[in-house]
Structures are given as structure tokens and as C-alpha cells.
Amino acid sequence: MAGPRALITGLSGFTGRHLARELEAAGYEVFGTLHRGEDAAPGRFPLDLCRADQVRAMVDQVRPDVVAHLAAISFVAHGDADAIYQVNVLGTRNLLAALAEQARAPRAVLLASSANVYGNAAREILDESTPFAPANDYAVSKLAMEYMAGLWSARLPITIARPFNYTGVGQAPQFLVPKIVDHFKRGERVIELGNIDVERDFSDVRTVARAYRLLLERPAPGAVLNVCSGQVHSLRQVLAMMEAIAGYRIEARVNPAFVRANEVKRLQGDGARLRELVGALEPIPFEDTLRWMYRGDV
């Protein structure tokens, strides 16, 4: 007998692949969307989220019991602002509209937003009541998505997750931690980075996938939840950890081209509200995440 049907948008992406494994291990039948141009397969749908007709046809076919909407342009420095807003806002609206038209609504709809909506907040530790101060188009698009999703809250059981930074095996090397790990794996002696003193609340993608699975199993309609470790590391500290793992030192050079305007200096989350809903997640120590990435285990 087939298990409950889970739809993951962005199934072939970094987070989507890990969430699929998490859900399949829990007995779900997993379906998902792919990028245009990827090969279709049973339960796998290449489509353009900005095409409402394609999204509607996919939802009509899947008839999901739970939905995790992960598909987005997630690279903060992405150069195409139009695409960021189109995919992150309009694409989400198309999905919610298609789900709301179903004869039987999903029992849980999880939307992945971002802790970037907080921007350079004056608070040391950020909970969900922290005032918004988005500092780039990506963050603004995610905040706009949250507001837009409110239009569907009476018709769909929507929970919004605001993940802080997370990483792991399979994340693209354009992101900072995979870039650092990749340099050590290749034995490079010099790495060019932006501001290495920025501090981020890093989680392991496997912990994030577990949190998302629990939120799908224990729906909290209307809730907005930080997904975070509660601990911060600077990129300087990440470099030191990798030097210990790899057994050699690397020269870090600051490239002004990599220093972003309106750089968010520190992001540290308060995950108490999530713990109240799903219990303690037992986060994976960040050094263990780096070792996993260095080994390249799947």
C-alpha cells in the first residue's frame, strides 16, 4: 500500500534531494518538480513555475497529501532581479492557486522563506518577532512571498519556515562553505573571499530536512518558524575548522568584488518556537558537517 503523497517543488535541488530521502525513509511516496530541461520520469515533472497552466496540470496529476515548496532562486548574489521576483513570488502564487483548486486540499503546505528577511537587525538573537529589514532583492522577494501567501491562509494549511544558513554535501560551490571546502579538497593554497568576519548561524542540511519532515507531519497552519542551530560561526572560524580537518593552512585573500553592498553582518536565530512544535532536533555539530562535506559522502 502506497504511503501518503508528498510533493516537493525543487526536488532536484540541494535541499529537495535531502528532503526526498528523509520523506521516503518515513514512508512517503515522493513526487517533485524539476528545472526546465531536466529529464522527466515517473513522478518527476520538469516545468516552469511561472507558467500557471504547467503548475496546475502537475498538481492535478499528483494530488498531494503534503507539499514542501522549496523551488526558488536562492543565491543572494543572483544577477537577474526580474527572475528572482518572478520565480519566488509569482511561482509560489501559481502553486498556491493550483493547490487551492483541488477538491481535497493538502493537509500541510510548507513554504521555505528565509532568515534574510531580518536583514541587519539590531537584536543579537533573532526570533520570529524581529522587525523586517531585507537588504537585497532575494530577501525582499521572500518577504513578499510571505505576505502573498497570507492571501491563501483561509483555504490552505500553510506553515512558513525561515531557515538560517545551512549547508552540506551537494550544495553548489557558488555558496561560501562549499567553496571553502572545495578549495581544501583540491589542495589549493589561496582562496579569495569577501568579508571573512561575517557571522552566520549554520545548520546541516540533514537537520533542516528533518525539521521540514516534522513540520509536514505536525501541521501548524499560520505558523512562521525559524529553522536554525542557535550558534554562529564566522567565515574565519570556518577556515580554521577546515585547516584542522585538511591538515594544512590556506591563505585567505579578501577580494573587494566579493564584498556585497548591504552585507548582513550577523545572523543568529532563536529556534524555540520550532522546538515547541516538533521537539528537540539534536543539531549535527558544524565540524561534523564540514568533515562530511570534505569526505564527499552521499
PDB file of C-alpha atoms in Angstrom:
ATOM      1  CA  MET A   1       0.000   0.000   0.000  1.00  0.00           C
ATOM      2  CA  ALA A   2       1.430   3.356  -1.039  1.00  0.00           C
ATOM      3  CA  GLY A   3       2.180   5.890   1.671  1.00  0.00           C
ATOM      4  CA  PRO A   4       0.984   9.493   1.741  1.00  0.00           C
ATOM      5  CA  ARG A   5       1.846  11.522  -1.355  1.00  0.00           C
ATOM      6  CA  ALA A   6       4.429  14.255  -0.828  1.00  0.00           C
ATOM      7  CA  LEU A   7       5.103  16.943  -3.416  1.00  0.00           C
ATOM      8  CA  ILE A   8       8.483  18.681  -3.289  1.00  0.00           C
ATOM      9  CA  THR A   9       8.994  21.612  -5.622  1.00  0.00           C
ATOM     10  CA  GLY A  10      12.667  21.895  -6.437  1.00  0.00           C
ATOM     11  CA  LEU A  11      13.111  18.152  -5.958  1.00  0.00           C
ATOM     12  CA  SER A  12      16.417  18.070  -7.851  1.00  0.00           C
ATOM     13  CA  GLY A  13      17.841  20.981  -5.885  1.00  0.00           C
ATOM     14  CA  PHE A  14      20.192  20.806  -2.914  1.00  0.00           C
ATOM     15  CA  THR A  15      17.534  20.761  -0.189  1.00  0.00           C
ATOM     16  CA  GLY A  16      14.998  18.859  -2.269  1.00  0.00           C
ATOM     17  CA  ARG A  17      17.245  15.822  -2.686  1.00  0.00           C
ATOM     18  CA  HIS A  18      17.873  15.577   1.056  1.00  0.00           C
ATOM     19  CA  LEU A  19      14.210  16.121   1.946  1.00  0.00           C
ATOM     20  CA  ALA A  20      13.193  13.417  -0.545  1.00  0.00           C
ATOM     21  CA  ARG A  21      15.447  10.907   1.225  1.00  0.00           C
ATOM     22  CA  GLU A  22      14.030  11.959   4.593  1.00  0.00           C
ATOM     23  CA  LEU A  23      10.422  11.580   3.442  1.00  0.00           C
ATOM     24  CA  GLU A  24      10.983   8.306   1.581  1.00  0.00           C
ATOM     25  CA  ALA A  25      12.596   6.836   4.698  1.00  0.00           C
ATOM     26  CA  ALA A  26       9.459   7.874   6.619  1.00  0.00           C
ATOM     27  CA  GLY A  27       7.200   6.024   4.165  1.00  0.00           C
ATOM     28  CA  TYR A  28       6.061   8.826   1.855  1.00  0.00           C
ATOM     29  CA  GLU A  29       5.590   8.450  -1.876  1.00  0.00           C
ATOM     30  CA  VAL A  30       7.599  11.400  -3.183  1.00  0.00           C
ATOM     31  CA  PHE A  31       6.781  13.449  -6.275  1.00  0.00           C
ATOM     32  CA  GLY A  32       8.558  16.580  -7.374  1.00  0.00           C
ATOM     33  CA  THR A  33       9.231  19.338  -9.844  1.00  0.00           C
ATOM     34  CA  LEU A  34      12.462  19.718 -11.771  1.00  0.00           C
ATOM     35  CA  HIS A  35      14.097  22.551 -13.685  1.00  0.00           C
ATOM     36  CA  ARG A  36      13.084  23.003 -17.288  1.00  0.00           C
ATOM     37  CA  GLY A  37      15.361  20.908 -19.462  1.00  0.00           C
ATOM     38  CA  GLU A  38      15.848  18.130 -16.915  1.00  0.00           C
ATOM     39  CA  ASP A  39      14.631  14.694 -17.923  1.00  0.00           C
ATOM     40  CA  ALA A  40      11.099  13.765 -16.948  1.00  0.00           C
ATOM     41  CA  ALA A  41      10.494  10.497 -15.114  1.00  0.00           C
ATOM     42  CA  PRO A  42       7.560   8.917 -13.292  1.00  0.00           C
ATOM     43  CA  GLY A  43       6.612  11.338 -10.539  1.00  0.00           C
ATOM     44  CA  ARG A  44       9.174  13.895 -11.741  1.00  0.00           C
ATOM     45  CA  PHE A  45       7.913  16.965 -13.601  1.00  0.00           C
ATOM     46  CA  PRO A  46      10.182  19.438 -15.429  1.00  0.00           C
ATOM     47  CA  LEU A  47       8.251  22.710 -15.540  1.00  0.00           C
ATOM     48  CA  ASP A  48       8.321  26.476 -15.297  1.00  0.00           C
ATOM     49  CA  LEU A  49       6.746  27.626 -12.024  1.00  0.00           C
ATOM     50  CA  CYS A  50       5.888  30.910 -13.703  1.00  0.00           C
ATOM     51  CA  ARG A  51       3.566  29.028 -16.087  1.00  0.00           C
ATOM     52  CA  ALA A  52       0.305  28.642 -14.172  1.00  0.00           C
ATOM     53  CA  ASP A  53      -1.019  26.066 -16.637  1.00  0.00           C
ATOM     54  CA  GLN A  54       2.003  23.801 -16.169  1.00  0.00           C
ATOM     55  CA  VAL A  55       1.791  24.065 -12.394  1.00  0.00           C
ATOM     56  CA  ARG A  56      -1.942  23.328 -12.385  1.00  0.00           C
ATOM     57  CA  ALA A  57      -1.526  20.272 -14.598  1.00  0.00           C
ATOM     58  CA  MET A  58       1.215  18.894 -12.340  1.00  0.00           C
ATOM     59  CA  VAL A  59      -0.815  19.405  -9.142  1.00  0.00           C
ATOM     60  CA  ASP A  60      -3.887  17.820 -10.755  1.00  0.00           C
ATOM     61  CA  GLN A  61      -1.809  14.745 -11.536  1.00  0.00           C
ATOM     62  CA  VAL A  62      -0.031  14.416  -8.180  1.00  0.00           C
ATOM     63  CA  ARG A  63      -2.941  15.248  -5.814  1.00  0.00           C
ATOM     64  CA  PRO A  64      -0.524  15.648  -2.899  1.00  0.00           C
ATOM     65  CA  ASP A  65      -1.288  14.991   0.762  1.00  0.00           C
ATOM     66  CA  VAL A  66       1.584  17.263   1.859  1.00  0.00           C
ATOM     67  CA  VAL A  67       3.596  19.886  -0.019  1.00  0.00           C
ATOM     68  CA  ALA A  68       7.072  21.318   0.599  1.00  0.00           C
ATOM     69  CA  HIS A  69       7.681  24.321  -1.629  1.00  0.00           C
ATOM     70  CA  LEU A  70      11.449  24.663  -1.928  1.00  0.00           C
ATOM     71  CA  ALA A  71      11.843  25.780  -5.552  1.00  0.00           C
ATOM     72  CA  ALA A  72      13.292  29.290  -5.669  1.00  0.00           C
ATOM     73  CA  ILE A  73      16.203  31.366  -6.817  1.00  0.00           C
ATOM     74  CA  SER A  74      18.153  31.112  -3.581  1.00  0.00           C
ATOM     75  CA  PHE A  75      21.533  32.654  -4.433  1.00  0.00           C
ATOM     76  CA  VAL A  76      21.598  36.114  -2.840  1.00  0.00           C
ATOM     77  CA  ALA A  77      24.027  37.480  -5.436  1.00  0.00           C
ATOM     78  CA  HIS A  78      21.954  36.257  -8.396  1.00  0.00           C
ATOM     79  CA  GLY A  79      22.154  38.990 -11.029  1.00  0.00           C
ATOM     80  CA  ASP A  80      18.656  38.800 -12.539  1.00  0.00           C
ATOM     81  CA  ALA A  81      16.264  40.671 -10.240  1.00  0.00           C
ATOM     82  CA  ASP A  82      13.314  40.052 -12.563  1.00  0.00           C
ATOM     83  CA  ALA A  83      13.829  36.298 -12.327  1.00  0.00           C
ATOM     84  CA  ILE A  84      14.161  36.441  -8.534  1.00  0.00           C
ATOM     85  CA  TYR A  85      10.754  38.094  -8.148  1.00  0.00           C
ATOM     86  CA  GLN A  86       9.074  36.081 -10.886  1.00  0.00           C
ATOM     87  CA  VAL A  87      10.109  32.694  -9.516  1.00  0.00           C
ATOM     88  CA  ASN A  88       9.995  33.437  -5.786  1.00  0.00           C
ATOM     89  CA  VAL A  89       6.694  35.353  -5.742  1.00  0.00           C
ATOM     90  CA  LEU A  90       4.702  34.574  -8.896  1.00  0.00           C
ATOM     91  CA  GLY A  91       5.861  30.936  -8.951  1.00  0.00           C
ATOM     92  CA  THR A  92       4.696  30.486  -5.360  1.00  0.00           C
ATOM     93  CA  ARG A  93       1.359  32.118  -6.135  1.00  0.00           C
ATOM     94  CA  ASN A  94       0.802  29.764  -9.066  1.00  0.00           C
ATOM     95  CA  LEU A  95       1.428  26.786  -6.811  1.00  0.00           C
ATOM     96  CA  LEU A  96      -0.910  28.001  -4.058  1.00  0.00           C
ATOM     97  CA  ALA A  97      -3.641  28.767  -6.576  1.00  0.00           C
ATOM     98  CA  ALA A  98      -3.376  25.267  -8.045  1.00  0.00           C
ATOM     99  CA  LEU A  99      -3.469  23.649  -4.598  1.00  0.00           C
ATOM    100  CA  ALA A 100      -6.486  25.709  -3.546  1.00  0.00           C
ATOM    101  CA  GLU A 101      -8.395  24.489  -6.613  1.00  0.00           C
ATOM    102  CA  GLN A 102      -8.077  20.841  -5.591  1.00  0.00           C
ATOM    103  CA  ALA A 103     -11.214  19.029  -4.460  1.00  0.00           C
ATOM    104  CA  ARG A 104      -9.202  17.815  -1.450  1.00  0.00           C
ATOM    105  CA  ALA A 105      -6.689  20.270  -0.057  1.00  0.00           C
ATOM    106  CA  PRO A 106      -3.330  19.010   1.221  1.00  0.00           C
ATOM    107  CA  ARG A 107      -3.186  18.549   4.974  1.00  0.00           C
ATOM    108  CA  ALA A 108       0.085  20.514   5.166  1.00  0.00           C
ATOM    109  CA  VAL A 109       1.758  23.103   2.919  1.00  0.00           C
ATOM    110  CA  LEU A 110       5.265  24.169   3.927  1.00  0.00           C
ATOM    111  CA  LEU A 111       6.754  27.273   2.286  1.00  0.00           C
ATOM    112  CA  ALA A 112      10.502  27.857   2.581  1.00  0.00           C
ATOM    113  CA  SER A 113      11.181  31.547   3.154  1.00  0.00           C
ATOM    114  CA  SER A 114      14.498  32.824   4.556  1.00  0.00           C
ATOM    115  CA  ALA A 115      16.043  34.413   7.643  1.00  0.00           C
ATOM    116  CA  ASN A 116      17.396  37.023   5.245  1.00  0.00           C
ATOM    117  CA  VAL A 117      14.083  38.853   5.728  1.00  0.00           C
ATOM    118  CA  TYR A 118      15.505  40.090   9.068  1.00  0.00           C
ATOM    119  CA  GLY A 119      18.488  41.790   7.399  1.00  0.00           C
ATOM    120  CA  ASN A 120      20.844  43.740   9.660  1.00  0.00           C
ATOM    121  CA  ALA A 121      18.669  43.595  12.748  1.00  0.00           C
ATOM    122  CA  ALA A 122      19.596  45.475  15.905  1.00  0.00           C
ATOM    123  CA  ARG A 123      18.939  42.392  18.029  1.00  0.00           C
ATOM    124  CA  GLU A 124      21.695  39.961  18.976  1.00  0.00           C
ATOM    125  CA  ILE A 125      19.478  36.867  18.592  1.00  0.00           C
ATOM    126  CA  LEU A 126      16.609  36.877  16.127  1.00  0.00           C
ATOM    127  CA  ASP A 127      13.227  35.345  16.864  1.00  0.00           C
ATOM    128  CA  GLU A 128      10.171  35.447  14.644  1.00  0.00           C
ATOM    129  CA  SER A 129       9.045  38.806  16.071  1.00  0.00           C
ATOM    130  CA  THR A 130      12.193  40.563  14.858  1.00  0.00           C
ATOM    131  CA  PRO A 131      11.275  43.545  12.619  1.00  0.00           C
ATOM    132  CA  PHE A 132      11.939  43.014   8.931  1.00  0.00           C
ATOM    133  CA  ALA A 133      14.889  44.762   7.300  1.00  0.00           C
ATOM    134  CA  PRO A 134      15.571  42.937   3.996  1.00  0.00           C
ATOM    135  CA  ALA A 135      18.844  44.108   2.468  1.00  0.00           C
ATOM    136  CA  ASN A 136      18.758  42.581  -1.020  1.00  0.00           C
ATOM    137  CA  ASP A 137      16.320  41.529  -3.750  1.00  0.00           C
ATOM    138  CA  TYR A 138      16.359  37.904  -2.651  1.00  0.00           C
ATOM    139  CA  ALA A 139      15.262  38.844   0.883  1.00  0.00           C
ATOM    140  CA  VAL A 140      12.618  41.270  -0.400  1.00  0.00           C
ATOM    141  CA  SER A 141      11.234  38.566  -2.699  1.00  0.00           C
ATOM    142  CA  LYS A 142      10.937  36.108   0.175  1.00  0.00           C
ATOM    143  CA  LEU A 143       9.182  38.667   2.360  1.00  0.00           C
ATOM    144  CA  ALA A 144       6.807  39.479  -0.499  1.00  0.00           C
ATOM    145  CA  MET A 145       6.146  35.752  -0.845  1.00  0.00           C
ATOM    146  CA  GLU A 146       5.202  35.534   2.831  1.00  0.00           C
ATOM    147  CA  TYR A 147       2.724  38.397   2.526  1.00  0.00           C
ATOM    148  CA  MET A 148       1.286  36.955  -0.669  1.00  0.00           C
ATOM    149  CA  ALA A 149       0.840  33.552   0.975  1.00  0.00           C
ATOM    150  CA  GLY A 150      -1.384  35.199   3.552  1.00  0.00           C
ATOM    151  CA  LEU A 151      -3.984  35.628   0.828  1.00  0.00           C
ATOM    152  CA  TRP A 152      -4.382  31.834   0.763  1.00  0.00           C
ATOM    153  CA  SER A 153      -4.300  31.156   4.510  1.00  0.00           C
ATOM    154  CA  ALA A 154      -8.067  30.668   4.762  1.00  0.00           C
ATOM    155  CA  ARG A 155      -8.017  27.973   2.079  1.00  0.00           C
ATOM    156  CA  LEU A 156      -4.720  26.167   2.697  1.00  0.00           C
ATOM    157  CA  PRO A 157      -2.898  24.959   5.852  1.00  0.00           C
ATOM    158  CA  ILE A 158       0.262  26.996   5.245  1.00  0.00           C
ATOM    159  CA  THR A 159       3.308  26.961   7.502  1.00  0.00           C
ATOM    160  CA  ILE A 160       6.248  29.239   6.702  1.00  0.00           C
ATOM    161  CA  ALA A 161       9.810  28.214   7.558  1.00  0.00           C
ATOM    162  CA  ARG A 162      12.559  30.819   7.799  1.00  0.00           C
ATOM    163  CA  PRO A 163      15.772  28.819   7.567  1.00  0.00           C
ATOM    164  CA  PHE A 164      19.028  30.438   8.528  1.00  0.00           C
ATOM    165  CA  ASN A 165      22.163  29.397   6.635  1.00  0.00           C
ATOM    166  CA  TYR A 166      22.651  25.669   6.117  1.00  0.00           C
ATOM    167  CA  THR A 167      24.993  23.553   4.061  1.00  0.00           C
ATOM    168  CA  GLY A 168      26.066  20.014   3.288  1.00  0.00           C
ATOM    169  CA  VAL A 169      27.017  17.585   0.531  1.00  0.00           C
ATOM    170  CA  GLY A 170      25.531  18.625  -2.797  1.00  0.00           C
ATOM    171  CA  GLN A 171      25.344  22.379  -2.249  1.00  0.00           C
ATOM    172  CA  ALA A 172      26.662  24.334  -5.242  1.00  0.00           C
ATOM    173  CA  PRO A 173      30.230  25.707  -4.918  1.00  0.00           C
ATOM    174  CA  GLN A 174      28.974  29.244  -5.588  1.00  0.00           C
ATOM    175  CA  PHE A 175      27.899  29.230  -1.934  1.00  0.00           C
ATOM    176  CA  LEU A 176      30.573  30.128   0.588  1.00  0.00           C
ATOM    177  CA  VAL A 177      31.003  26.999   2.697  1.00  0.00           C
ATOM    178  CA  PRO A 178      31.099  24.582  -0.276  1.00  0.00           C
ATOM    179  CA  LYS A 179      33.570  26.932  -1.948  1.00  0.00           C
ATOM    180  CA  ILE A 180      35.841  26.801   1.102  1.00  0.00           C
ATOM    181  CA  VAL A 181      35.574  23.013   1.413  1.00  0.00           C
ATOM    182  CA  ASP A 182      36.229  22.543  -2.310  1.00  0.00           C
ATOM    183  CA  HIS A 183      39.417  24.603  -2.127  1.00  0.00           C
ATOM    184  CA  PHE A 184      40.742  22.356   0.642  1.00  0.00           C
ATOM    185  CA  LYS A 185      39.709  19.180  -1.192  1.00  0.00           C
ATOM    186  CA  ARG A 186      41.723  20.347  -4.219  1.00  0.00           C
ATOM    187  CA  GLY A 187      44.711  21.321  -2.080  1.00  0.00           C
ATOM    188  CA  GLU A 188      44.581  24.983  -3.051  1.00  0.00           C
ATOM    189  CA  ARG A 189      46.903  27.299  -1.148  1.00  0.00           C
ATOM    190  CA  VAL A 190      44.986  30.561  -1.705  1.00  0.00           C
ATOM    191  CA  ILE A 191      41.279  31.374  -1.575  1.00  0.00           C
ATOM    192  CA  GLU A 192      39.591  34.658  -2.458  1.00  0.00           C
ATOM    193  CA  LEU A 193      36.594  35.590  -0.328  1.00  0.00           C
ATOM    194  CA  GLY A 194      34.583  38.630   0.696  1.00  0.00           C
ATOM    195  CA  ASN A 195      34.268  39.700   4.315  1.00  0.00           C
ATOM    196  CA  ILE A 196      35.514  36.727   6.356  1.00  0.00           C
ATOM    197  CA  ASP A 197      34.290  38.213   9.630  1.00  0.00           C
ATOM    198  CA  VAL A 198      30.574  37.937   8.828  1.00  0.00           C
ATOM    199  CA  GLU A 199      28.872  35.558  11.258  1.00  0.00           C
ATOM    200  CA  ARG A 200      26.221  33.057  10.292  1.00  0.00           C
ATOM    201  CA  ASP A 201      24.001  30.535  12.070  1.00  0.00           C
ATOM    202  CA  PHE A 202      24.944  27.389  10.137  1.00  0.00           C
ATOM    203  CA  SER A 203      22.915  24.171  10.189  1.00  0.00           C
ATOM    204  CA  ASP A 204      23.420  20.833   8.487  1.00  0.00           C
ATOM    205  CA  VAL A 205      21.010  20.263   5.578  1.00  0.00           C
ATOM    206  CA  ARG A 206      20.077  16.891   7.082  1.00  0.00           C
ATOM    207  CA  THR A 207      18.824  18.648  10.216  1.00  0.00           C
ATOM    208  CA  VAL A 208      16.838  21.076   8.081  1.00  0.00           C
ATOM    209  CA  ALA A 209      15.313  18.200   6.096  1.00  0.00           C
ATOM    210  CA  ARG A 210      14.302  16.521   9.346  1.00  0.00           C
ATOM    211  CA  ALA A 211      12.697  19.750  10.576  1.00  0.00           C
ATOM    212  CA  TYR A 212      10.751  20.087   7.334  1.00  0.00           C
ATOM    213  CA  ARG A 213       9.535  16.490   7.522  1.00  0.00           C
ATOM    214  CA  LEU A 214       8.323  17.006  11.092  1.00  0.00           C
ATOM    215  CA  LEU A 215       6.501  20.183  10.098  1.00  0.00           C
ATOM    216  CA  LEU A 216       4.712  18.259   7.353  1.00  0.00           C
ATOM    217  CA  GLU A 217       3.736  15.545   9.832  1.00  0.00           C
ATOM    218  CA  ARG A 218       2.619  18.008  12.520  1.00  0.00           C
ATOM    219  CA  PRO A 219       0.989  20.832  10.562  1.00  0.00           C
ATOM    220  CA  ALA A 220       0.918  24.259  12.174  1.00  0.00           C
ATOM    221  CA  PRO A 221      -1.272  26.371   9.882  1.00  0.00           C
ATOM    222  CA  GLY A 222      -0.445  30.048  10.150  1.00  0.00           C
ATOM    223  CA  ALA A 223       2.837  29.486  11.978  1.00  0.00           C
ATOM    224  CA  VAL A 224       6.075  31.202  10.965  1.00  0.00           C
ATOM    225  CA  LEU A 225       9.124  29.376  12.294  1.00  0.00           C
ATOM    226  CA  ASN A 226      12.864  29.930  12.367  1.00  0.00           C
ATOM    227  CA  VAL A 227      14.923  26.885  11.411  1.00  0.00           C
ATOM    228  CA  CYS A 228      18.366  27.380  12.925  1.00  0.00           C
ATOM    229  CA  SER A 229      21.077  25.974  15.159  1.00  0.00           C
ATOM    230  CA  GLY A 230      21.225  28.925  17.562  1.00  0.00           C
ATOM    231  CA  GLN A 231      25.019  29.127  17.167  1.00  0.00           C
ATOM    232  CA  VAL A 232      27.092  31.359  14.901  1.00  0.00           C
ATOM    233  CA  HIS A 233      30.459  30.918  13.200  1.00  0.00           C
ATOM    234  CA  SER A 234      32.403  33.482  11.222  1.00  0.00           C
ATOM    235  CA  LEU A 235      33.955  32.515   7.905  1.00  0.00           C
ATOM    236  CA  ARG A 236      37.301  32.990   9.623  1.00  0.00           C
ATOM    237  CA  GLN A 237      36.303  30.242  12.075  1.00  0.00           C
ATOM    238  CA  VAL A 238      35.098  28.026   9.224  1.00  0.00           C
ATOM    239  CA  LEU A 239      38.520  28.374   7.599  1.00  0.00           C
ATOM    240  CA  ALA A 240      40.206  27.389  10.869  1.00  0.00           C
ATOM    241  CA  MET A 241      37.995  24.297  11.201  1.00  0.00           C
ATOM    242  CA  MET A 242      38.789  23.242   7.644  1.00  0.00           C
ATOM    243  CA  GLU A 243      42.511  23.777   8.228  1.00  0.00           C
ATOM    244  CA  ALA A 244      42.289  21.347  11.159  1.00  0.00           C
ATOM    245  CA  ILE A 245      40.323  18.806   9.082  1.00  0.00           C
ATOM    246  CA  ALA A 246      42.561  19.031   5.996  1.00  0.00           C
ATOM    247  CA  GLY A 247      45.818  19.372   7.901  1.00  0.00           C
ATOM    248  CA  TYR A 248      47.191  22.496   6.245  1.00  0.00           C
ATOM    249  CA  ARG A 249      46.734  26.254   6.225  1.00  0.00           C
ATOM    250  CA  ILE A 250      45.312  28.277   3.376  1.00  0.00           C
ATOM    251  CA  GLU A 251      45.850  31.966   2.626  1.00  0.00           C
ATOM    252  CA  ALA A 252      42.539  33.846   2.598  1.00  0.00           C
ATOM    253  CA  ARG A 253      42.585  36.980   0.465  1.00  0.00           C
ATOM    254  CA  VAL A 254      39.739  39.482   0.556  1.00  0.00           C
ATOM    255  CA  ASN A 255      38.568  40.245  -2.977  1.00  0.00           C
ATOM    256  CA  PRO A 256      36.633  43.550  -2.978  1.00  0.00           C
ATOM    257  CA  ALA A 257      34.465  42.196  -5.814  1.00  0.00           C
ATOM    258  CA  PHE A 258      33.106  39.585  -3.376  1.00  0.00           C
ATOM    259  CA  VAL A 259      32.207  42.115  -0.669  1.00  0.00           C
ATOM    260  CA  ARG A 260      28.496  42.761  -1.131  1.00  0.00           C
ATOM    261  CA  ALA A 261      26.858  46.109  -0.519  1.00  0.00           C
ATOM    262  CA  ASN A 262      24.445  45.994   2.427  1.00  0.00           C
ATOM    263  CA  GLU A 263      26.155  42.846   3.715  1.00  0.00           C
ATOM    264  CA  VAL A 264      24.272  41.331   6.637  1.00  0.00           C
ATOM    265  CA  LYS A 265      26.955  41.156   9.316  1.00  0.00           C
ATOM    266  CA  ARG A 266      25.445  38.645  11.731  1.00  0.00           C
ATOM    267  CA  LEU A 267      22.543  36.203  11.580  1.00  0.00           C
ATOM    268  CA  GLN A 268      21.825  34.152  14.702  1.00  0.00           C
ATOM    269  CA  GLY A 269      18.475  32.517  15.209  1.00  0.00           C
ATOM    270  CA  ASP A 270      16.211  31.622  18.082  1.00  0.00           C
ATOM    271  CA  GLY A 271      14.574  28.280  17.315  1.00  0.00           C
ATOM    272  CA  ALA A 272      12.438  27.996  20.459  1.00  0.00           C
ATOM    273  CA  ARG A 273       9.133  28.194  18.599  1.00  0.00           C
ATOM    274  CA  LEU A 274      10.103  25.324  16.275  1.00  0.00           C
ATOM    275  CA  ARG A 275      11.216  23.188  19.229  1.00  0.00           C
ATOM    276  CA  GLU A 276       7.853  23.747  20.918  1.00  0.00           C
ATOM    277  CA  LEU A 277       6.137  22.265  17.865  1.00  0.00           C
ATOM    278  CA  VAL A 278       8.410  19.382  16.849  1.00  0.00           C
ATOM    279  CA  GLY A 279      10.704  18.808  19.823  1.00  0.00           C
ATOM    280  CA  ALA A 280      14.485  18.986  20.008  1.00  0.00           C
ATOM    281  CA  LEU A 281      16.210  18.365  16.686  1.00  0.00           C
ATOM    282  CA  GLU A 282      19.642  17.431  18.083  1.00  0.00           C
ATOM    283  CA  PRO A 283      21.615  19.530  15.588  1.00  0.00           C
ATOM    284  CA  ILE A 284      24.681  17.995  13.971  1.00  0.00           C
ATOM    285  CA  PRO A 285      27.888  19.745  15.146  1.00  0.00           C
ATOM    286  CA  PHE A 286      29.145  22.016  12.404  1.00  0.00           C
ATOM    287  CA  GLU A 287      32.600  20.424  12.443  1.00  0.00           C
ATOM    288  CA  ASP A 288      30.918  17.097  11.596  1.00  0.00           C
ATOM    289  CA  THR A 289      29.089  18.748   8.697  1.00  0.00           C
ATOM    290  CA  LEU A 290      32.401  20.051   7.337  1.00  0.00           C
ATOM    291  CA  ARG A 291      34.016  16.605   7.660  1.00  0.00           C
ATOM    292  CA  TRP A 292      31.069  15.073   5.793  1.00  0.00           C
ATOM    293  CA  MET A 293      31.456  17.624   3.001  1.00  0.00           C
ATOM    294  CA  TYR A 294      35.239  17.124   2.884  1.00  0.00           C
ATOM    295  CA  ARG A 295      34.789  13.344   2.514  1.00  0.00           C
ATOM    296  CA  GLY A 296      32.048  13.865  -0.076  1.00  0.00           C
ATOM    297  CA  ASP A 297      29.854  11.067   1.250  1.00  0.00           C
ATOM    298  CA  VAL A 298      26.363  10.918  -0.220  1.00  0.00           C
TER     299      VAL A 298
END
